[in-house]
PDB file of C-alpha atoms in Angstrom:
ATOM      1  CA  UNK Z   1      73.635 -26.647   0.019  1.00 33.00           C
ATOM      2  CA  UNK Z   2      73.152 -25.692   3.648  1.00 34.00           C
ATOM      3  CA  UNK Z   3      69.710 -25.979   5.128  1.00 34.00           C
ATOM      4  CA  UNK Z   4      67.928 -22.640   5.258  1.00 36.00           C
ATOM      5  CA  UNK Z   5      69.755 -20.978   2.350  1.00 35.00           C
ATOM      6  CA  UNK Z   6      67.785 -19.582  -0.574  1.00 34.00           C
ATOM      7  CA  UNK Z   7      69.949 -19.612  -3.702  1.00 32.00           C
ATOM      8  CA  UNK Z   8      69.067 -17.093  -6.379  1.00 30.00           C
ATOM      9  CA  UNK Z   9      67.877 -18.669  -9.605  1.00 31.00           C
ATOM     10  CA  UNK Z  10      66.926 -17.039 -12.911  1.00 29.00           C
ATOM     11  CA  UNK Z  11      63.264 -16.182 -13.262  1.00 31.00           C
ATOM     12  CA  UNK Z  12      63.390 -17.988 -16.582  1.00 30.00           C
ATOM     13  CA  UNK Z  13      65.250 -21.188 -17.254  1.00 28.00           C
ATOM     14  CA  UNK Z  14      67.180 -21.286 -20.487  1.00 29.00           C
ATOM     15  CA  UNK Z  15      65.205 -22.844 -23.375  1.00 28.00           C
ATOM     16  CA  UNK Z  16      66.293 -26.409 -23.768  1.00 29.00           C
ATOM     17  CA  UNK Z  17      68.417 -26.147 -20.658  1.00 29.00           C
ATOM     18  CA  UNK Z  18      66.057 -28.016 -18.344  1.00 30.00           C
ATOM     19  CA  UNK Z  19      63.950 -31.071 -18.879  1.00 32.00           C
ATOM     20  CA  UNK Z  20      60.994 -30.508 -16.622  1.00 34.00           C
ATOM     21  CA  UNK Z  21      60.068 -33.338 -14.336  1.00 39.00           C
ATOM     22  CA  UNK Z  22      56.368 -32.930 -14.993  1.00 43.00           C
ATOM     23  CA  UNK Z  23      54.614 -33.558 -18.283  1.00 42.00           C
ATOM     24  CA  UNK Z  24      51.948 -31.098 -17.169  1.00 69.00           C
ATOM     25  CA  UNK Z  25      54.069 -27.969 -17.391  1.00 84.00           C
ATOM     26  CA  UNK Z  26      51.616 -25.099 -18.050  1.00 87.00           C
ATOM     27  CA  UNK Z  27      52.246 -23.147 -21.242  1.00 86.00           C
ATOM     28  CA  UNK Z  28      49.573 -20.420 -21.056  1.00 90.00           C
ATOM     29  CA  UNK Z  29      48.929 -17.846 -18.310  1.00 90.00           C
ATOM     30  CA  UNK Z  30      45.494 -19.310 -17.584  1.00 92.00           C
ATOM     31  CA  UNK Z  31      46.926 -22.765 -17.040  1.00 91.00           C
ATOM     32  CA  UNK Z  32      49.721 -21.195 -15.044  1.00 92.00           C
ATOM     33  CA  UNK Z  33      47.295 -19.638 -12.582  1.00 94.00           C
ATOM     34  CA  UNK Z  34      45.399 -22.906 -12.314  1.00 92.00           C
ATOM     35  CA  UNK Z  35      48.696 -24.633 -11.531  1.00 91.00           C
ATOM     36  CA  UNK Z  36      49.489 -21.971  -8.913  1.00 92.00           C
ATOM     37  CA  UNK Z  37      46.212 -22.629  -7.134  1.00 90.00           C
ATOM     38  CA  UNK Z  38      46.474 -26.433  -7.341  1.00 84.00           C
ATOM     39  CA  UNK Z  39      42.731 -26.643  -7.896  1.00 79.00           C
ATOM     40  CA  UNK Z  40      42.811 -30.412  -7.434  1.00 75.00           C
ATOM     41  CA  UNK Z  41      42.835 -29.603  -3.727  1.00 71.00           C
ATOM     42  CA  UNK Z  42      39.040 -29.618  -4.061  1.00 71.00           C
ATOM     43  CA  UNK Z  43      39.286 -33.406  -3.963  1.00 80.00           C
ATOM     44  CA  UNK Z  44      40.727 -33.413  -0.441  1.00 81.00           C
ATOM     45  CA  UNK Z  45      38.253 -30.717   0.603  1.00 80.00           C
ATOM     46  CA  UNK Z  46      35.400 -32.894  -0.624  1.00 82.00           C
ATOM     47  CA  UNK Z  47      36.783 -35.946   1.132  1.00 93.00           C
ATOM     48  CA  UNK Z  48      37.249 -34.314   4.549  1.00 96.00           C
ATOM     49  CA  UNK Z  49      35.081 -31.200   4.766  1.00 97.00           C
ATOM     50  CA  UNK Z  50      31.763 -32.534   3.490  1.00 97.00           C
ATOM     51  CA  UNK Z  51      31.702 -35.633   5.752  1.00 98.00           C
ATOM     52  CA  UNK Z  52      32.538 -33.410   8.718  1.00 98.00           C
ATOM     53  CA  UNK Z  53      29.607 -31.163   7.820  1.00 98.00           C
ATOM     54  CA  UNK Z  54      27.353 -34.222   7.580  1.00 98.00           C
ATOM     55  CA  UNK Z  55      28.461 -35.342  11.047  1.00 98.00           C
ATOM     56  CA  UNK Z  56      27.905 -31.853  12.464  1.00 98.00           C
ATOM     57  CA  UNK Z  57      24.406 -31.711  10.975  1.00 98.00           C
ATOM     58  CA  UNK Z  58      23.617 -35.375  11.795  1.00 97.00           C
ATOM     59  CA  UNK Z  59      22.311 -35.571   8.259  1.00 97.00           C
ATOM     60  CA  UNK Z  60      22.814 -33.753   4.983  1.00 96.00           C
ATOM     61  CA  UNK Z  61      23.323 -30.009   5.573  1.00 97.00           C
ATOM     62  CA  UNK Z  62      22.058 -27.274   3.295  1.00 96.00           C
ATOM     63  CA  UNK Z  63      23.498 -27.863  -0.169  1.00 96.00           C
ATOM     64  CA  UNK Z  64      24.039 -24.120  -0.520  1.00 98.00           C
ATOM     65  CA  UNK Z  65      26.096 -24.127   2.681  1.00 98.00           C
ATOM     66  CA  UNK Z  66      28.151 -27.081   1.458  1.00 97.00           C
ATOM     67  CA  UNK Z  67      28.902 -25.335  -1.840  1.00 97.00           C
ATOM     68  CA  UNK Z  68      29.802 -22.048  -0.144  1.00 97.00           C
ATOM     69  CA  UNK Z  69      32.112 -23.814   2.309  1.00 97.00           C
ATOM     70  CA  UNK Z  70      33.845 -25.735  -0.462  1.00 96.00           C
ATOM     71  CA  UNK Z  71      34.204 -22.578  -2.561  1.00 96.00           C
ATOM     72  CA  UNK Z  72      35.704 -20.646   0.322  1.00 97.00           C
ATOM     73  CA  UNK Z  73      38.045 -23.498   1.189  1.00 95.00           C
ATOM     74  CA  UNK Z  74      39.154 -23.908  -2.416  1.00 94.00           C
ATOM     75  CA  UNK Z  75      39.887 -20.200  -2.803  1.00 96.00           C
ATOM     76  CA  UNK Z  76      41.847 -20.117   0.461  1.00 96.00           C
ATOM     77  CA  UNK Z  77      43.844 -23.248  -0.341  1.00 94.00           C
ATOM     78  CA  UNK Z  78      44.567 -21.898  -3.817  1.00 95.00           C
ATOM     79  CA  UNK Z  79      45.883 -18.658  -2.386  1.00 96.00           C
ATOM     80  CA  UNK Z  80      48.048 -20.465   0.160  1.00 95.00           C
ATOM     81  CA  UNK Z  81      49.474 -22.751  -2.516  1.00 94.00           C
ATOM     82  CA  UNK Z  82      50.302 -19.767  -4.730  1.00 96.00           C
ATOM     83  CA  UNK Z  83      52.121 -17.967  -1.904  1.00 96.00           C
ATOM     84  CA  UNK Z  84      54.024 -21.160  -1.126  1.00 94.00           C
ATOM     85  CA  UNK Z  85      55.194 -21.378  -4.734  1.00 96.00           C
ATOM     86  CA  UNK Z  86      56.445 -17.799  -4.554  1.00 97.00           C
ATOM     87  CA  UNK Z  87      58.432 -18.625  -1.422  1.00 96.00           C
ATOM     88  CA  UNK Z  88      59.747 -21.932  -2.770  1.00 94.00           C
ATOM     89  CA  UNK Z  89      60.524 -20.937  -6.344  1.00 95.00           C
ATOM     90  CA  UNK Z  90      64.269 -21.291  -5.737  1.00 93.00           C
ATOM     91  CA  UNK Z  91      64.139 -24.851  -4.431  1.00 93.00           C
ATOM     92  CA  UNK Z  92      61.396 -25.776  -6.922  1.00 91.00           C
ATOM     93  CA  UNK Z  93      63.949 -25.056  -9.652  1.00 91.00           C
ATOM     94  CA  UNK Z  94      66.250 -27.676  -8.108  1.00 89.00           C
ATOM     95  CA  UNK Z  95      63.701 -30.480  -7.850  1.00 88.00           C
ATOM     96  CA  UNK Z  96      62.746 -32.438 -10.939  1.00 87.00           C
ATOM     97  CA  UNK Z  97      59.117 -32.908  -9.953  1.00 84.00           C
ATOM     98  CA  UNK Z  98      58.582 -29.139  -9.454  1.00 89.00           C
ATOM     99  CA  UNK Z  99      60.672 -27.642 -12.259  1.00 90.00           C
ATOM    100  CA  UNK Z 100      57.596 -27.177 -14.410  1.00 92.00           C
ATOM    101  CA  UNK Z 101      55.839 -24.836 -11.990  1.00 93.00           C
ATOM    102  CA  UNK Z 102      54.909 -21.473 -13.538  1.00 95.00           C
ATOM    103  CA  UNK Z 103      57.135 -19.356 -11.286  1.00 94.00           C
ATOM    104  CA  UNK Z 104      60.152 -21.513 -12.107  1.00 94.00           C
ATOM    105  CA  UNK Z 105      59.586 -21.377 -15.851  1.00 94.00           C
ATOM    106  CA  UNK Z 106      58.875 -17.649 -15.731  1.00 94.00           C
ATOM    107  CA  UNK Z 107      55.355 -18.013 -17.111  1.00 94.00           C
ATOM    108  CA  UNK Z 108      54.065 -15.974 -14.147  1.00 95.00           C
ATOM    109  CA  UNK Z 109      56.029 -13.368 -12.174  1.00 96.00           C
ATOM    110  CA  UNK Z 110      56.275 -13.475  -8.375  1.00 96.00           C
ATOM    111  CA  UNK Z 111      54.452 -10.130  -8.131  1.00 97.00           C
ATOM    112  CA  UNK Z 112      51.548 -11.359 -10.268  1.00 97.00           C
ATOM    113  CA  UNK Z 113      51.394 -14.567  -8.258  1.00 97.00           C
ATOM    114  CA  UNK Z 114      51.194 -12.643  -4.972  1.00 98.00           C
ATOM    115  CA  UNK Z 115      48.424 -10.378  -6.274  1.00 98.00           C
ATOM    116  CA  UNK Z 116      46.553 -13.476  -7.419  1.00 97.00           C
ATOM    117  CA  UNK Z 117      47.064 -15.212  -4.067  1.00 97.00           C
ATOM    118  CA  UNK Z 118      45.979 -12.267  -1.926  1.00 98.00           C
ATOM    119  CA  UNK Z 119      42.907 -11.793  -4.109  1.00 98.00           C
ATOM    120  CA  UNK Z 120      41.941 -15.426  -3.553  1.00 97.00           C
ATOM    121  CA  UNK Z 121      42.398 -15.090   0.205  1.00 98.00           C
ATOM    122  CA  UNK Z 122      40.237 -11.954   0.390  1.00 98.00           C
ATOM    123  CA  UNK Z 123      37.535 -13.639  -1.674  1.00 98.00           C
ATOM    124  CA  UNK Z 124      37.714 -16.767   0.506  1.00 98.00           C
ATOM    125  CA  UNK Z 125      37.249 -14.781   3.703  1.00 98.00           C
ATOM    126  CA  UNK Z 126      34.338 -12.847   2.228  1.00 98.00           C
ATOM    127  CA  UNK Z 127      32.614 -15.923   0.820  1.00 98.00           C
ATOM    128  CA  UNK Z 128      32.808 -17.824   4.109  1.00 98.00           C
ATOM    129  CA  UNK Z 129      31.776 -14.855   6.257  1.00 98.00           C
ATOM    130  CA  UNK Z 130      28.847 -14.065   3.973  1.00 98.00           C
ATOM    131  CA  UNK Z 131      27.756 -17.623   3.191  1.00 97.00           C
ATOM    132  CA  UNK Z 132      28.575 -19.418   6.458  1.00 97.00           C
ATOM    133  CA  UNK Z 133      29.788 -17.453   9.486  1.00 98.00           C
ATOM    134  CA  UNK Z 134      32.705 -15.420  10.803  1.00 98.00           C
ATOM    135  CA  UNK Z 135      34.206 -18.346  12.744  1.00 99.00           C
ATOM    136  CA  UNK Z 136      34.683 -20.473   9.628  1.00 98.00           C
ATOM    137  CA  UNK Z 137      36.221 -17.494   7.812  1.00 98.00           C
ATOM    138  CA  UNK Z 138      38.646 -16.771  10.664  1.00 98.00           C
ATOM    139  CA  UNK Z 139      39.668 -20.433  10.957  1.00 98.00           C
ATOM    140  CA  UNK Z 140      40.368 -20.568   7.230  1.00 97.00           C
ATOM    141  CA  UNK Z 141      42.451 -17.396   7.268  1.00 98.00           C
ATOM    142  CA  UNK Z 142      44.330 -18.654  10.338  1.00 97.00           C
ATOM    143  CA  UNK Z 143      45.196 -21.879   8.519  1.00 96.00           C
ATOM    144  CA  UNK Z 144      46.569 -19.904   5.575  1.00 96.00           C
ATOM    145  CA  UNK Z 145      48.683 -17.660   7.799  1.00 97.00           C
ATOM    146  CA  UNK Z 146      49.992 -20.682   9.726  1.00 96.00           C
ATOM    147  CA  UNK Z 147      50.843 -22.524   6.504  1.00 95.00           C
ATOM    148  CA  UNK Z 148      52.654 -19.561   4.970  1.00 95.00           C
ATOM    149  CA  UNK Z 149      54.501 -18.088   7.944  1.00 95.00           C
ATOM    150  CA  UNK Z 150      55.012 -21.067  10.247  1.00 94.00           C
ATOM    151  CA  UNK Z 151      55.489 -23.883   7.722  1.00 94.00           C
ATOM    152  CA  UNK Z 152      56.715 -22.364   4.441  1.00 93.00           C
ATOM    153  CA  UNK Z 153      58.869 -19.534   5.795  1.00 93.00           C
ATOM    154  CA  UNK Z 154      59.974 -20.741   9.234  1.00 92.00           C
ATOM    155  CA  UNK Z 155      59.928 -24.543   9.477  1.00 92.00           C
ATOM    156  CA  UNK Z 156      60.280 -26.082   6.036  1.00 92.00           C
ATOM    157  CA  UNK Z 157      63.981 -25.367   5.551  1.00 91.00           C
ATOM    158  CA  UNK Z 158      65.018 -25.453   9.197  1.00 92.00           C
ATOM    159  CA  UNK Z 159      63.792 -28.603  10.935  1.00 93.00           C
ATOM    160  CA  UNK Z 160      63.001 -32.241  10.322  1.00 93.00           C
ATOM    161  CA  UNK Z 161      59.722 -31.627  12.150  1.00 91.00           C
ATOM    162  CA  UNK Z 162      58.579 -29.263   9.392  1.00 93.00           C
ATOM    163  CA  UNK Z 163      55.719 -31.374   8.111  1.00 92.00           C
ATOM    164  CA  UNK Z 164      54.702 -32.515  11.603  1.00 94.00           C
ATOM    165  CA  UNK Z 165      54.052 -29.011  12.896  1.00 92.00           C
ATOM    166  CA  UNK Z 166      53.119 -27.489   9.560  1.00 90.00           C
ATOM    167  CA  UNK Z 167      50.640 -30.268   8.925  1.00 88.00           C
ATOM    168  CA  UNK Z 168      48.266 -28.626  11.389  1.00 94.00           C
ATOM    169  CA  UNK Z 169      47.241 -26.228   8.626  1.00 94.00           C
ATOM    170  CA  UNK Z 170      46.081 -29.121   6.459  1.00 92.00           C
ATOM    171  CA  UNK Z 171      43.896 -30.433   9.267  1.00 96.00           C
ATOM    172  CA  UNK Z 172      41.959 -27.189   9.717  1.00 96.00           C
ATOM    173  CA  UNK Z 173      39.381 -27.836   6.934  1.00 96.00           C
ATOM    174  CA  UNK Z 174      37.533 -30.254   9.225  1.00 98.00           C
ATOM    175  CA  UNK Z 175      37.218 -27.475  11.811  1.00 98.00           C
ATOM    176  CA  UNK Z 176      35.991 -25.147   9.081  1.00 98.00           C
ATOM    177  CA  UNK Z 177      33.400 -27.671   7.926  1.00 98.00           C
ATOM    178  CA  UNK Z 178      32.126 -28.222  11.446  1.00 98.00           C
ATOM    179  CA  UNK Z 179      32.032 -24.523  12.324  1.00 98.00           C
ATOM    180  CA  UNK Z 180      30.232 -23.696   9.080  1.00 98.00           C
ATOM    181  CA  UNK Z 181      27.344 -25.866  10.288  1.00 98.00           C
ATOM    182  CA  UNK Z 182      27.438 -25.322  14.058  1.00 98.00           C
ATOM    183  CA  UNK Z 183      29.191 -21.939  14.387  1.00 98.00           C
ATOM    184  CA  UNK Z 184      31.308 -23.588  17.091  1.00 98.00           C
ATOM    185  CA  UNK Z 185      33.967 -26.280  17.488  1.00 98.00           C
ATOM    186  CA  UNK Z 186      33.181 -29.470  19.429  1.00 98.00           C
ATOM    187  CA  UNK Z 187      35.234 -32.439  20.626  1.00 98.00           C
ATOM    188  CA  UNK Z 188      34.109 -34.394  17.568  1.00 98.00           C
ATOM    189  CA  UNK Z 189      35.636 -31.737  15.335  1.00 98.00           C
ATOM    190  CA  UNK Z 190      38.813 -31.674  17.420  1.00 98.00           C
ATOM    191  CA  UNK Z 191      39.097 -35.468  17.141  1.00 99.00           C
ATOM    192  CA  UNK Z 192      38.822 -35.269  13.352  1.00 98.00           C
ATOM    193  CA  UNK Z 193      41.445 -32.518  13.401  1.00 98.00           C
ATOM    194  CA  UNK Z 194      43.769 -34.854  15.327  1.00 98.00           C
ATOM    195  CA  UNK Z 195      43.092 -37.635  12.806  1.00 98.00           C
ATOM    196  CA  UNK Z 196      44.174 -35.430   9.906  1.00 97.00           C
ATOM    197  CA  UNK Z 197      47.104 -34.015  11.873  1.00 97.00           C
ATOM    198  CA  UNK Z 198      48.458 -37.511  12.582  1.00 98.00           C
ATOM    199  CA  UNK Z 199      47.785 -38.657   9.019  1.00 98.00           C
ATOM    200  CA  UNK Z 200      49.986 -35.957   7.503  1.00 96.00           C
ATOM    201  CA  UNK Z 201      53.499 -37.150   8.548  1.00 97.00           C
ATOM    202  CA  UNK Z 202      53.278 -40.740   7.221  1.00 97.00           C
ATOM    203  CA  UNK Z 203      51.530 -39.452   4.102  1.00 96.00           C
ATOM    204  CA  UNK Z 204      54.224 -36.910   3.206  1.00 95.00           C
ATOM    205  CA  UNK Z 205      57.188 -38.892   4.474  1.00 97.00           C
ATOM    206  CA  UNK Z 206      56.188 -41.720   2.134  1.00 97.00           C
ATOM    207  CA  UNK Z 207      56.421 -39.223  -0.727  1.00 94.00           C
ATOM    208  CA  UNK Z 208      59.687 -37.830   0.638  1.00 95.00           C
ATOM    209  CA  UNK Z 209      61.261 -41.303   0.638  1.00 95.00           C
ATOM    210  CA  UNK Z 210      60.537 -41.550  -3.075  1.00 93.00           C
ATOM    211  CA  UNK Z 211      62.052 -38.110  -3.748  1.00 92.00           C
ATOM    212  CA  UNK Z 212      64.705 -38.132  -1.014  1.00 93.00           C
ATOM    213  CA  UNK Z 213      67.565 -37.224  -3.370  1.00 92.00           C
ATOM    214  CA  UNK Z 214      65.681 -34.198  -4.689  1.00 91.00           C
ATOM    215  CA  UNK Z 215      64.874 -32.923  -1.203  1.00 91.00           C
ATOM    216  CA  UNK Z 216      68.503 -33.432  -0.212  1.00 92.00           C
ATOM    217  CA  UNK Z 217      69.757 -31.513  -3.259  1.00 89.00           C
ATOM    218  CA  UNK Z 218      67.343 -28.671  -2.497  1.00 88.00           C
ATOM    219  CA  UNK Z 219      68.426 -28.515   1.148  1.00 90.00           C
ATOM    220  CA  UNK Z 220      64.997 -29.337   2.560  1.00 91.00           C
ATOM    221  CA  UNK Z 221      65.452 -31.363   5.783  1.00 93.00           C
ATOM    222  CA  UNK Z 222      62.522 -33.719   5.423  1.00 94.00           C
ATOM    223  CA  UNK Z 223      62.892 -36.553   7.935  1.00 95.00           C
ATOM    224  CA  UNK Z 224      63.981 -39.207   5.365  1.00 95.00           C
ATOM    225  CA  UNK Z 225      66.726 -36.805   4.252  1.00 94.00           C
ATOM    226  CA  UNK Z 226      68.348 -36.268   7.655  1.00 95.00           C
ATOM    227  CA  UNK Z 227      67.968 -39.735   9.202  1.00 95.00           C
ATOM    228  CA  UNK Z 228      68.289 -43.260   7.759  1.00 94.00           C
ATOM    229  CA  UNK Z 229      65.174 -44.426   5.923  1.00 94.00           C
ATOM    230  CA  UNK Z 230      64.621 -47.183   8.486  1.00 94.00           C
ATOM    231  CA  UNK Z 231      64.514 -44.618  11.292  1.00 95.00           C
ATOM    232  CA  UNK Z 232      62.113 -42.440   9.320  1.00 96.00           C
ATOM    233  CA  UNK Z 233      59.816 -45.404   8.781  1.00 96.00           C
ATOM    234  CA  UNK Z 234      59.832 -46.163  12.505  1.00 96.00           C
ATOM    235  CA  UNK Z 235      58.499 -42.658  13.060  1.00 97.00           C
ATOM    236  CA  UNK Z 236      55.878 -43.318  10.382  1.00 98.00           C
ATOM    237  CA  UNK Z 237      54.793 -46.459  12.228  1.00 98.00           C
ATOM    238  CA  UNK Z 238      54.357 -44.472  15.450  1.00 98.00           C
ATOM    239  CA  UNK Z 239      52.268 -41.795  13.748  1.00 98.00           C
ATOM    240  CA  UNK Z 240      50.194 -44.377  11.887  1.00 98.00           C
ATOM    241  CA  UNK Z 241      49.456 -46.244  15.118  1.00 98.00           C
ATOM    242  CA  UNK Z 242      48.416 -42.987  16.785  1.00 98.00           C
ATOM    243  CA  UNK Z 243      46.294 -42.181  13.733  1.00 99.00           C
ATOM    244  CA  UNK Z 244      44.425 -45.482  13.945  1.00 98.00           C
ATOM    245  CA  UNK Z 245      43.807 -45.019  17.669  1.00 98.00           C
ATOM    246  CA  UNK Z 246      42.529 -41.469  17.176  1.00 98.00           C
ATOM    247  CA  UNK Z 247      40.194 -42.626  14.413  1.00 98.00           C
ATOM    248  CA  UNK Z 248      38.708 -45.155  16.849  1.00 98.00           C
ATOM    249  CA  UNK Z 249      38.352 -42.547  19.592  1.00 98.00           C
ATOM    250  CA  UNK Z 250      35.848 -40.792  17.330  1.00 98.00           C
ATOM    251  CA  UNK Z 251      33.440 -43.713  17.859  1.00 98.00           C
ATOM    252  CA  UNK Z 252      32.527 -42.850  21.470  1.00 98.00           C
ATOM    253  CA  UNK Z 253      33.173 -39.123  21.080  1.00 98.00           C
ATOM    254  CA  UNK Z 254      30.837 -38.635  18.107  1.00 97.00           C
ATOM    255  CA  UNK Z 255      28.573 -41.626  18.674  1.00 96.00           C
ATOM    256  CA  UNK Z 256      29.181 -43.082  15.223  1.00 97.00           C
ATOM    257  CA  UNK Z 257      28.179 -46.638  14.403  1.00 96.00           C
ATOM    258  CA  UNK Z 258      29.300 -49.935  12.934  1.00 97.00           C
ATOM    259  CA  UNK Z 259      29.871 -48.763   9.357  1.00 98.00           C
ATOM    260  CA  UNK Z 260      32.453 -46.228  10.433  1.00 98.00           C
ATOM    261  CA  UNK Z 261      33.919 -48.460  13.148  1.00 98.00           C
ATOM    262  CA  UNK Z 262      34.429 -51.410  10.821  1.00 98.00           C
ATOM    263  CA  UNK Z 263      36.009 -49.256   8.139  1.00 98.00           C
ATOM    264  CA  UNK Z 264      38.308 -47.555  10.652  1.00 99.00           C
ATOM    265  CA  UNK Z 265      39.546 -50.923  11.922  1.00 98.00           C
ATOM    266  CA  UNK Z 266      40.044 -52.546   8.514  1.00 98.00           C
ATOM    267  CA  UNK Z 267      41.488 -49.531   6.681  1.00 98.00           C
ATOM    268  CA  UNK Z 268      43.649 -48.653   9.674  1.00 98.00           C
ATOM    269  CA  UNK Z 269      45.009 -52.194   9.838  1.00 98.00           C
ATOM    270  CA  UNK Z 270      45.922 -52.112   6.146  1.00 98.00           C
ATOM    271  CA  UNK Z 271      47.607 -48.721   6.559  1.00 98.00           C
ATOM    272  CA  UNK Z 272      49.537 -50.030   9.552  1.00 98.00           C
ATOM    273  CA  UNK Z 273      50.611 -53.163   7.697  1.00 98.00           C
ATOM    274  CA  UNK Z 274      51.746 -51.099   4.705  1.00 98.00           C
ATOM    275  CA  UNK Z 275      53.869 -48.859   6.910  1.00 97.00           C
ATOM    276  CA  UNK Z 276      55.481 -51.834   8.661  1.00 97.00           C
ATOM    277  CA  UNK Z 277      56.093 -53.488   5.285  1.00 96.00           C
ATOM    278  CA  UNK Z 278      57.856 -50.337   4.079  1.00 96.00           C
ATOM    279  CA  UNK Z 279      60.160 -50.635   7.083  1.00 94.00           C
ATOM    280  CA  UNK Z 280      61.026 -54.200   6.108  1.00 94.00           C
ATOM    281  CA  UNK Z 281      61.494 -53.362   2.432  1.00 93.00           C
ATOM    282  CA  UNK Z 282      62.248 -49.617   2.141  1.00 92.00           C
ATOM    283  CA  UNK Z 283      61.999 -49.151  -1.614  1.00 92.00           C
ATOM    284  CA  UNK Z 284      60.734 -46.232  -3.690  1.00 91.00           C
ATOM    285  CA  UNK Z 285      58.030 -48.456  -5.163  1.00 94.00           C
ATOM    286  CA  UNK Z 286      56.672 -49.429  -1.754  1.00 95.00           C
ATOM    287  CA  UNK Z 287      56.845 -45.850  -0.486  1.00 96.00           C
ATOM    288  CA  UNK Z 288      54.718 -44.630  -3.398  1.00 96.00           C
ATOM    289  CA  UNK Z 289      52.313 -47.508  -2.879  1.00 97.00           C
ATOM    290  CA  UNK Z 290      51.926 -46.422   0.742  1.00 98.00           C
ATOM    291  CA  UNK Z 291      51.580 -42.781  -0.325  1.00 96.00           C
ATOM    292  CA  UNK Z 292      48.752 -43.759  -2.661  1.00 96.00           C
ATOM    293  CA  UNK Z 293      47.025 -45.853  -0.026  1.00 97.00           C
ATOM    294  CA  UNK Z 294      47.234 -43.033   2.510  1.00 97.00           C
ATOM    295  CA  UNK Z 295      44.925 -41.053   0.225  1.00 96.00           C
ATOM    296  CA  UNK Z 296      42.658 -44.070  -0.189  1.00 97.00           C
ATOM    297  CA  UNK Z 297      42.593 -44.442   3.596  1.00 98.00           C
ATOM    298  CA  UNK Z 298      41.284 -40.918   4.150  1.00 97.00           C
ATOM    299  CA  UNK Z 299      38.709 -41.393   1.408  1.00 97.00           C
ATOM    300  CA  UNK Z 300      37.468 -44.651   2.926  1.00 98.00           C
ATOM    301  CA  UNK Z 301      37.433 -43.316   6.492  1.00 98.00           C
ATOM    302  CA  UNK Z 302      35.526 -40.127   5.748  1.00 98.00           C
ATOM    303  CA  UNK Z 303      33.309 -41.856   3.200  1.00 97.00           C
ATOM    304  CA  UNK Z 304      32.341 -44.389   5.851  1.00 98.00           C
ATOM    305  CA  UNK Z 305      31.671 -41.540   8.278  1.00 98.00           C
ATOM    306  CA  UNK Z 306      29.239 -39.959   5.824  1.00 98.00           C
ATOM    307  CA  UNK Z 307      27.538 -43.264   5.066  1.00 98.00           C
ATOM    308  CA  UNK Z 308      27.251 -44.130   8.748  1.00 98.00           C
ATOM    309  CA  UNK Z 309      25.577 -40.828   9.631  1.00 98.00           C
ATOM    310  CA  UNK Z 310      23.204 -40.844   6.670  1.00 97.00           C
ATOM    311  CA  UNK Z 311      22.170 -44.475   7.200  1.00 96.00           C
ATOM    312  CA  UNK Z 312      21.394 -43.851  10.864  1.00 92.00           C
ATOM    313  CA  UNK Z 313      19.894 -40.374  10.590  1.00 88.00           C
ATOM    314  CA  UNK Z 314      18.840 -40.033   6.952  1.00 80.00           C
ATOM    315  CA  UNK Z 315      19.123 -36.999   4.726  1.00 78.00           C
TER     316      UNK Z 315
END
């Protein structure tokens, strides 16, 4: 199938005609809407947004502000994910790991999904404006619009750089967390944005290597689909090296201490070694191992950032 085409697929797949790739296929409307929103995104929000807020406050910020920021971010991310599933329902039907999504199975209609998504986005903007400030609300809405129009509609099916450029949307939560506390964006926040921006390509390309045949069948030009795996991994090495450097730049920019610095060096070295090892032995097993560690890396890095600030400045 040519890149950029959107084949029409039935809104419902014939009973017994498809074995869904996921064992978590929702079977009730409530579970379908939860699946649309991908509520597990709260985990990444917790990992990146809260530590950024701690750094901005130089201590623990208002718990109410933390909860409001997380709620607004979760609602916005849920809405963006739902819109993305509406846009991608044709290619989701072609990929084993996404065939159980509620728009593919027909559990939820595209119209209902869009109403749900827009409602979440309106609520997110209102919650952040009311509970934090207008800047955090505008940044969140901007990330959603960028994700939907730039990544999902424009880039995803057209260029191998889709996840590189589109990944900027996933880095915005650190700006939202910082602005919720400071009502501004500083160089520390920008540095954390760069960290998350550079983390995204090796993270998703590791997953794409594992599912390269599915992406190819769906006509999505992820980098491992359009170039040899070895060449894709070389790009991953470059981004990982830049990621490690940017994580170390935060030390002088934000004035963080030894706990963060030590973690950034050790975790970054392990991430770098894992990426190089994938280049030497490009197997699906190693790519998923690296994908899993990329999540661990972010957790360790931002966890160390929180610990460092709280140890030096207290609650």
